[in-house]
Amino acid sequence: MLLQCDASQLEWRTALELSADEVGLAEVFNNEDAHAKNQLAFDLPSRLIAKIFLFRTIFRGSGYAFANDPDFMHVSASPAFWDGMNEKFYAKYKGLDRKHQEWMAIVASGSPIVGPLGRSWTIPMGRDYKGELKLPINALTNYPVQGTGADVMTIARIAAYKRIKKAKIPCDFISTVHDSIVVDTHMKYVQDLAAIFDAVFRDIPKNIKGAFGYDWKVPMACESKYGPNMKDMTKVLTQ
């Protein structure tokens, strides 16, 4: 039986940790449905569109990119419309906007962006179609979030392996891609393994403090599902 554990909102929670955005942090700490709130606030047609929009706007997608994206063209094919959506988003999440501006200034100066866990990213300036220097917006907003998120998942994998070994639960680690960890086990151990993964993610801030001396503020969580293959999965309900 396969059990897949997925980190909840890995990019968004990591972006909130890096930016200390007050509005986003309050939504997480209060267990609010940010996607439903943003659907109403930004007048988007569905919660799903609001969810996809949030995760792409973390990396500062342009109005032109949204207008030409098949996932968003049915809402509007106007770059001006999506530029307006971006303005609304960053007017709400001002802390994230400030962090992006800070990273832009660092990259423009030729200095590396340094993350809270010690990883650094030296991102070279790009060039536009005229050959003039241009800020690599997608890279400078992407690398810190994805790199720090990868560190979080490394901590989760190590902690999960140690706890499962200590619990003497027979299972094999099958794969780990981005924010997921997949193990193969017997059906009778599914509930116990899901509980271990829940504890692993709850304890990530504590483990980051122990390993790096950094006070990680954003609570982390996960969801687990199981099934005979990766297509036919059922969510595990943990206590």
Tab-separated table of C-alpha atoms in Angstrom:
chain	number	residue	atom	x	y	z
A	1	MET	CA	0.000	0.000	0.000
A	2	LEU	CA	1.349	3.408	-0.950
A	3	LEU	CA	1.140	6.328	1.457
A	4	GLN	CA	1.818	9.816	0.123
A	5	CYS	CA	2.453	12.751	2.450
A	6	ASP	CA	2.198	16.247	0.938
A	7	ALA	CA	3.348	19.413	2.687
A	8	SER	CA	0.473	21.895	2.963
A	9	GLN	CA	1.019	25.160	1.046
A	10	LEU	CA	4.800	24.724	1.080
A	11	GLU	CA	5.592	27.657	-1.242
A	12	TRP	CA	3.041	30.010	0.316
A	13	ARG	CA	4.022	29.304	3.919
A	14	THR	CA	7.697	29.573	3.009
A	15	ALA	CA	7.060	32.902	1.263
A	16	LEU	CA	5.228	34.128	4.370
A	17	GLU	CA	8.114	33.046	6.577
A	18	LEU	CA	10.633	34.884	4.400
A	19	SER	CA	8.523	38.034	4.052
A	20	ALA	CA	6.869	38.120	7.491
A	21	ASP	CA	3.720	39.339	5.736
A	22	GLU	CA	1.290	40.216	8.524
A	23	VAL	CA	-1.927	39.548	6.602
A	24	GLY	CA	-0.810	36.188	5.263
A	25	LEU	CA	0.555	35.123	8.650
A	26	ALA	CA	-2.726	36.031	10.349
A	27	GLU	CA	-4.657	33.916	7.828
A	28	VAL	CA	-2.442	30.893	8.554
A	29	PHE	CA	-2.442	31.300	12.341
A	30	ASN	CA	-6.232	31.788	12.363
A	31	ASN	CA	-6.725	28.809	10.049
A	32	GLU	CA	-8.609	30.982	7.542
A	33	ASP	CA	-9.404	29.949	3.981
A	34	ALA	CA	-7.248	32.519	2.170
A	35	HIS	CA	-8.337	31.254	-1.254
A	36	ALA	CA	-12.040	31.748	-0.517
A	37	LYS	CA	-11.325	35.202	0.925
A	38	ASN	CA	-9.268	36.177	-2.108
A	39	GLN	CA	-11.945	34.913	-4.482
A	40	LEU	CA	-14.339	37.426	-2.958
A	41	ALA	CA	-11.814	40.230	-2.471
A	42	PHE	CA	-10.462	40.028	-6.022
A	43	ASP	CA	-13.825	39.136	-7.622
A	44	LEU	CA	-12.523	35.925	-9.197
A	45	PRO	CA	-14.944	33.304	-10.572
A	46	SER	CA	-13.916	30.405	-8.331
A	47	ARG	CA	-11.866	29.410	-5.314
A	48	LEU	CA	-9.681	27.237	-7.568
A	49	ILE	CA	-8.758	30.216	-9.760
A	50	ALA	CA	-7.965	32.234	-6.623
A	51	LYS	CA	-5.775	29.391	-5.349
A	52	ILE	CA	-3.794	29.043	-8.584
A	53	PHE	CA	-3.507	32.825	-8.848
A	54	LEU	CA	-2.014	33.054	-5.340
A	55	PHE	CA	0.595	30.388	-5.931
A	56	ARG	CA	1.695	31.956	-9.215
A	57	THR	CA	1.716	35.497	-7.880
A	58	ILE	CA	4.204	34.410	-5.220
A	59	PHE	CA	6.660	34.504	-8.123
A	60	ARG	CA	5.319	37.796	-9.495
A	61	GLY	CA	3.726	36.640	-12.722
A	62	SER	CA	3.045	39.498	-15.129
A	63	GLY	CA	-0.348	40.563	-16.433
A	64	TYR	CA	0.755	39.509	-19.903
A	65	ALA	CA	1.671	36.027	-18.650
A	66	PHE	CA	-1.719	35.547	-16.965
A	67	ALA	CA	-3.598	36.878	-20.010
A	68	ASN	CA	-1.898	34.290	-22.218
A	69	ASP	CA	-2.155	31.381	-19.794
A	70	PRO	CA	-4.864	28.786	-20.673
A	71	ASP	CA	-5.712	28.478	-16.965
A	72	PHE	CA	-6.673	32.164	-16.817
A	73	MET	CA	-7.657	33.239	-20.351
A	74	HIS	CA	-11.296	32.281	-19.762
A	75	VAL	CA	-11.411	34.823	-16.936
A	76	SER	CA	-9.786	37.568	-18.987
A	77	ALA	CA	-7.351	37.756	-21.904
A	78	SER	CA	-6.502	41.356	-21.033
A	79	PRO	CA	-3.006	42.003	-19.567
A	80	ALA	CA	-4.405	45.196	-18.005
A	81	PHE	CA	-7.029	43.156	-16.124
A	82	TRP	CA	-4.380	40.885	-14.618
A	83	ASP	CA	-2.051	43.778	-13.881
A	84	GLY	CA	-4.951	45.144	-11.841
A	85	MET	CA	-5.320	41.796	-10.067
A	86	ASN	CA	-1.605	41.859	-9.243
A	87	GLU	CA	-1.960	45.347	-7.784
A	88	LYS	CA	-4.850	44.173	-5.585
A	89	PHE	CA	-2.838	41.153	-4.465
A	90	TYR	CA	0.210	43.169	-3.423
A	91	ALA	CA	-1.956	45.847	-1.846
A	92	LYS	CA	-3.279	43.103	0.435
A	93	TYR	CA	0.008	41.259	0.980
A	94	LYS	CA	2.236	44.305	1.444
A	95	GLY	CA	4.918	42.421	3.324
A	96	LEU	CA	5.474	40.050	0.410
A	97	ASP	CA	5.661	43.005	-1.970
A	98	ARG	CA	8.263	44.692	0.256
A	99	LYS	CA	10.343	41.519	0.361
A	100	HIS	CA	10.258	41.262	-3.434
A	101	GLN	CA	11.412	44.875	-3.715
A	102	GLU	CA	14.210	44.141	-1.247
A	103	TRP	CA	15.356	41.140	-3.284
A	104	MET	CA	15.259	43.224	-6.482
A	105	ALA	CA	17.569	45.803	-4.913
A	106	ILE	CA	19.967	43.080	-3.718
A	107	VAL	CA	20.158	41.444	-7.160
A	108	ALA	CA	20.565	44.826	-8.883
A	109	SER	CA	23.538	45.548	-6.590
A	110	GLY	CA	25.228	42.298	-7.586
A	111	SER	CA	24.986	40.843	-4.090
A	112	PRO	CA	23.587	37.411	-3.200
A	113	ILE	CA	20.222	36.880	-1.530
A	114	VAL	CA	20.857	35.060	1.755
A	115	GLY	CA	18.134	32.871	3.247
A	116	PRO	CA	17.451	32.365	6.971
A	117	LEU	CA	18.937	28.847	6.933
A	118	GLY	CA	22.246	29.973	5.400
A	119	ARG	CA	21.599	29.130	1.748
A	120	SER	CA	22.464	31.947	-0.670
A	121	TRP	CA	21.561	32.693	-4.270
A	122	THR	CA	23.682	34.826	-6.602
A	123	ILE	CA	21.321	35.709	-9.437
A	124	PRO	CA	22.803	37.462	-12.480
A	125	MET	CA	20.959	40.254	-14.217
A	126	GLY	CA	19.177	39.308	-17.424
A	127	ARG	CA	18.797	41.205	-20.670
A	128	ASP	CA	15.704	42.259	-22.599
A	129	TYR	CA	15.156	41.936	-26.339
A	130	LYS	CA	17.167	45.123	-26.868
A	131	GLY	CA	20.126	43.680	-24.997
A	132	GLU	CA	19.641	46.042	-22.061
A	133	LEU	CA	20.014	44.865	-18.474
A	134	LYS	CA	16.819	43.560	-16.922
A	135	LEU	CA	15.937	42.266	-13.466
A	136	PRO	CA	15.264	38.485	-13.559
A	137	ILE	CA	11.985	38.838	-11.633
A	138	ASN	CA	10.905	35.196	-11.818
A	139	ALA	CA	14.294	33.860	-10.712
A	140	LEU	CA	14.813	36.276	-7.822
A	141	THR	CA	11.349	35.592	-6.411
A	142	ASN	CA	11.561	31.847	-7.095
A	143	TYR	CA	14.976	30.782	-5.826
A	144	PRO	CA	14.644	31.900	-2.169
A	145	VAL	CA	11.192	30.338	-1.801
A	146	GLN	CA	11.933	27.072	-3.598
A	147	GLY	CA	15.395	26.750	-2.066
A	148	THR	CA	14.195	27.316	1.488
A	149	GLY	CA	11.212	25.036	0.854
A	150	ALA	CA	13.631	22.323	-0.291
A	151	ASP	CA	15.524	22.697	2.995
A	152	VAL	CA	12.250	22.316	4.902
A	153	MET	CA	11.464	19.105	3.017
A	154	THR	CA	14.968	17.741	3.693
A	155	ILE	CA	14.385	18.222	7.413
A	156	ALA	CA	10.989	16.522	7.092
A	157	ARG	CA	12.432	13.529	5.241
A	158	ILE	CA	15.218	12.999	7.786
A	159	ALA	CA	12.838	13.376	10.742
A	160	ALA	CA	10.289	11.015	9.170
A	161	TYR	CA	12.927	8.368	8.480
A	162	LYS	CA	14.238	8.489	12.051
A	163	ARG	CA	10.778	8.365	13.635
A	164	ILE	CA	9.555	5.522	11.423
A	165	LYS	CA	12.731	3.553	12.147
A	166	LYS	CA	12.317	4.173	15.887
A	167	ALA	CA	8.681	3.032	15.714
A	168	LYS	CA	9.839	-0.133	13.903
A	169	ILE	CA	7.143	0.210	11.256
A	170	PRO	CA	8.054	-1.831	8.163
A	171	CYS	CA	7.956	0.380	5.082
A	172	ASP	CA	10.124	1.489	2.173
A	173	PHE	CA	10.709	5.072	1.107
A	174	ILE	CA	9.735	5.035	-2.588
A	175	SER	CA	10.142	8.600	-3.822
A	176	THR	CA	10.193	12.244	-2.871
A	177	VAL	CA	9.377	14.945	-5.395
A	178	HIS	CA	9.109	18.607	-4.411
A	179	ASP	CA	6.649	18.701	-1.462
A	180	SER	CA	5.739	15.003	-1.271
A	181	ILE	CA	7.126	11.902	0.411
A	182	VAL	CA	5.902	8.459	-0.689
A	183	VAL	CA	6.357	5.233	1.266
A	184	ASP	CA	5.241	1.653	0.635
A	185	THR	CA	3.806	-0.199	3.628
A	186	HIS	CA	1.087	-2.562	4.814
A	187	MET	CA	-2.462	-1.261	5.166
A	188	LYS	CA	-2.466	-1.783	8.943
A	189	TYR	CA	0.313	0.803	9.352
A	190	VAL	CA	-1.258	3.596	7.267
A	191	GLN	CA	-2.862	5.396	10.206
A	192	ASP	CA	0.287	5.206	12.330
A	193	LEU	CA	2.476	6.509	9.508
A	194	ALA	CA	0.100	9.390	8.781
A	195	ALA	CA	0.256	10.339	12.476
A	196	ILE	CA	4.057	10.290	12.331
A	197	PHE	CA	4.070	12.565	9.280
A	198	ASP	CA	1.679	14.966	11.034
A	199	ALA	CA	4.049	15.164	13.997
A	200	VAL	CA	7.056	15.597	11.710
A	201	PHE	CA	5.585	18.709	10.112
A	202	ARG	CA	4.305	20.127	13.394
A	203	ASP	CA	7.843	19.854	14.748
A	204	ILE	CA	9.590	21.463	11.771
A	205	PRO	CA	9.945	24.872	13.500
A	206	LYS	CA	11.518	23.155	16.534
A	207	ASN	CA	13.881	21.116	14.357
A	208	ILE	CA	14.908	24.182	12.344
A	209	LYS	CA	15.692	25.956	15.605
A	210	GLY	CA	17.807	23.017	16.740
A	211	ALA	CA	19.688	22.632	13.455
A	212	PHE	CA	20.097	26.267	12.392
A	213	GLY	CA	19.372	28.374	15.472
A	214	TYR	CA	16.631	30.169	13.524
A	215	ASP	CA	13.182	30.821	14.967
A	216	TRP	CA	10.810	29.614	12.244
A	217	LYS	CA	7.463	31.263	12.945
A	218	VAL	CA	4.996	29.828	10.406
A	219	PRO	CA	3.289	26.580	11.469
A	220	MET	CA	3.802	23.746	9.007
A	221	ALA	CA	1.364	20.971	8.222
A	222	CYS	CA	0.753	18.108	5.817
A	223	GLU	CA	-1.922	15.862	4.337
A	224	SER	CA	-1.581	12.135	3.766
A	225	LYS	CA	-3.410	9.816	1.396
A	226	TYR	CA	-3.105	6.129	0.598
A	227	GLY	CA	-3.929	3.696	-2.164
A	228	PRO	CA	-2.754	0.777	-4.302
A	229	ASN	CA	-1.264	3.210	-6.828
A	230	MET	CA	-0.654	6.951	-7.240
A	231	LYS	CA	-3.930	7.444	-9.124
A	232	ASP	CA	-6.369	5.779	-6.747
A	233	MET	CA	-5.738	7.541	-3.453
A	234	THR	CA	-7.933	8.169	-0.382
A	235	LYS	CA	-7.260	10.891	2.173
A	236	VAL	CA	-6.164	9.673	5.600
A	237	LEU	CA	-8.244	11.174	8.405
A	238	THR	CA	-5.999	11.681	11.407
A	239	GLN	CA	-7.030	12.660	14.926
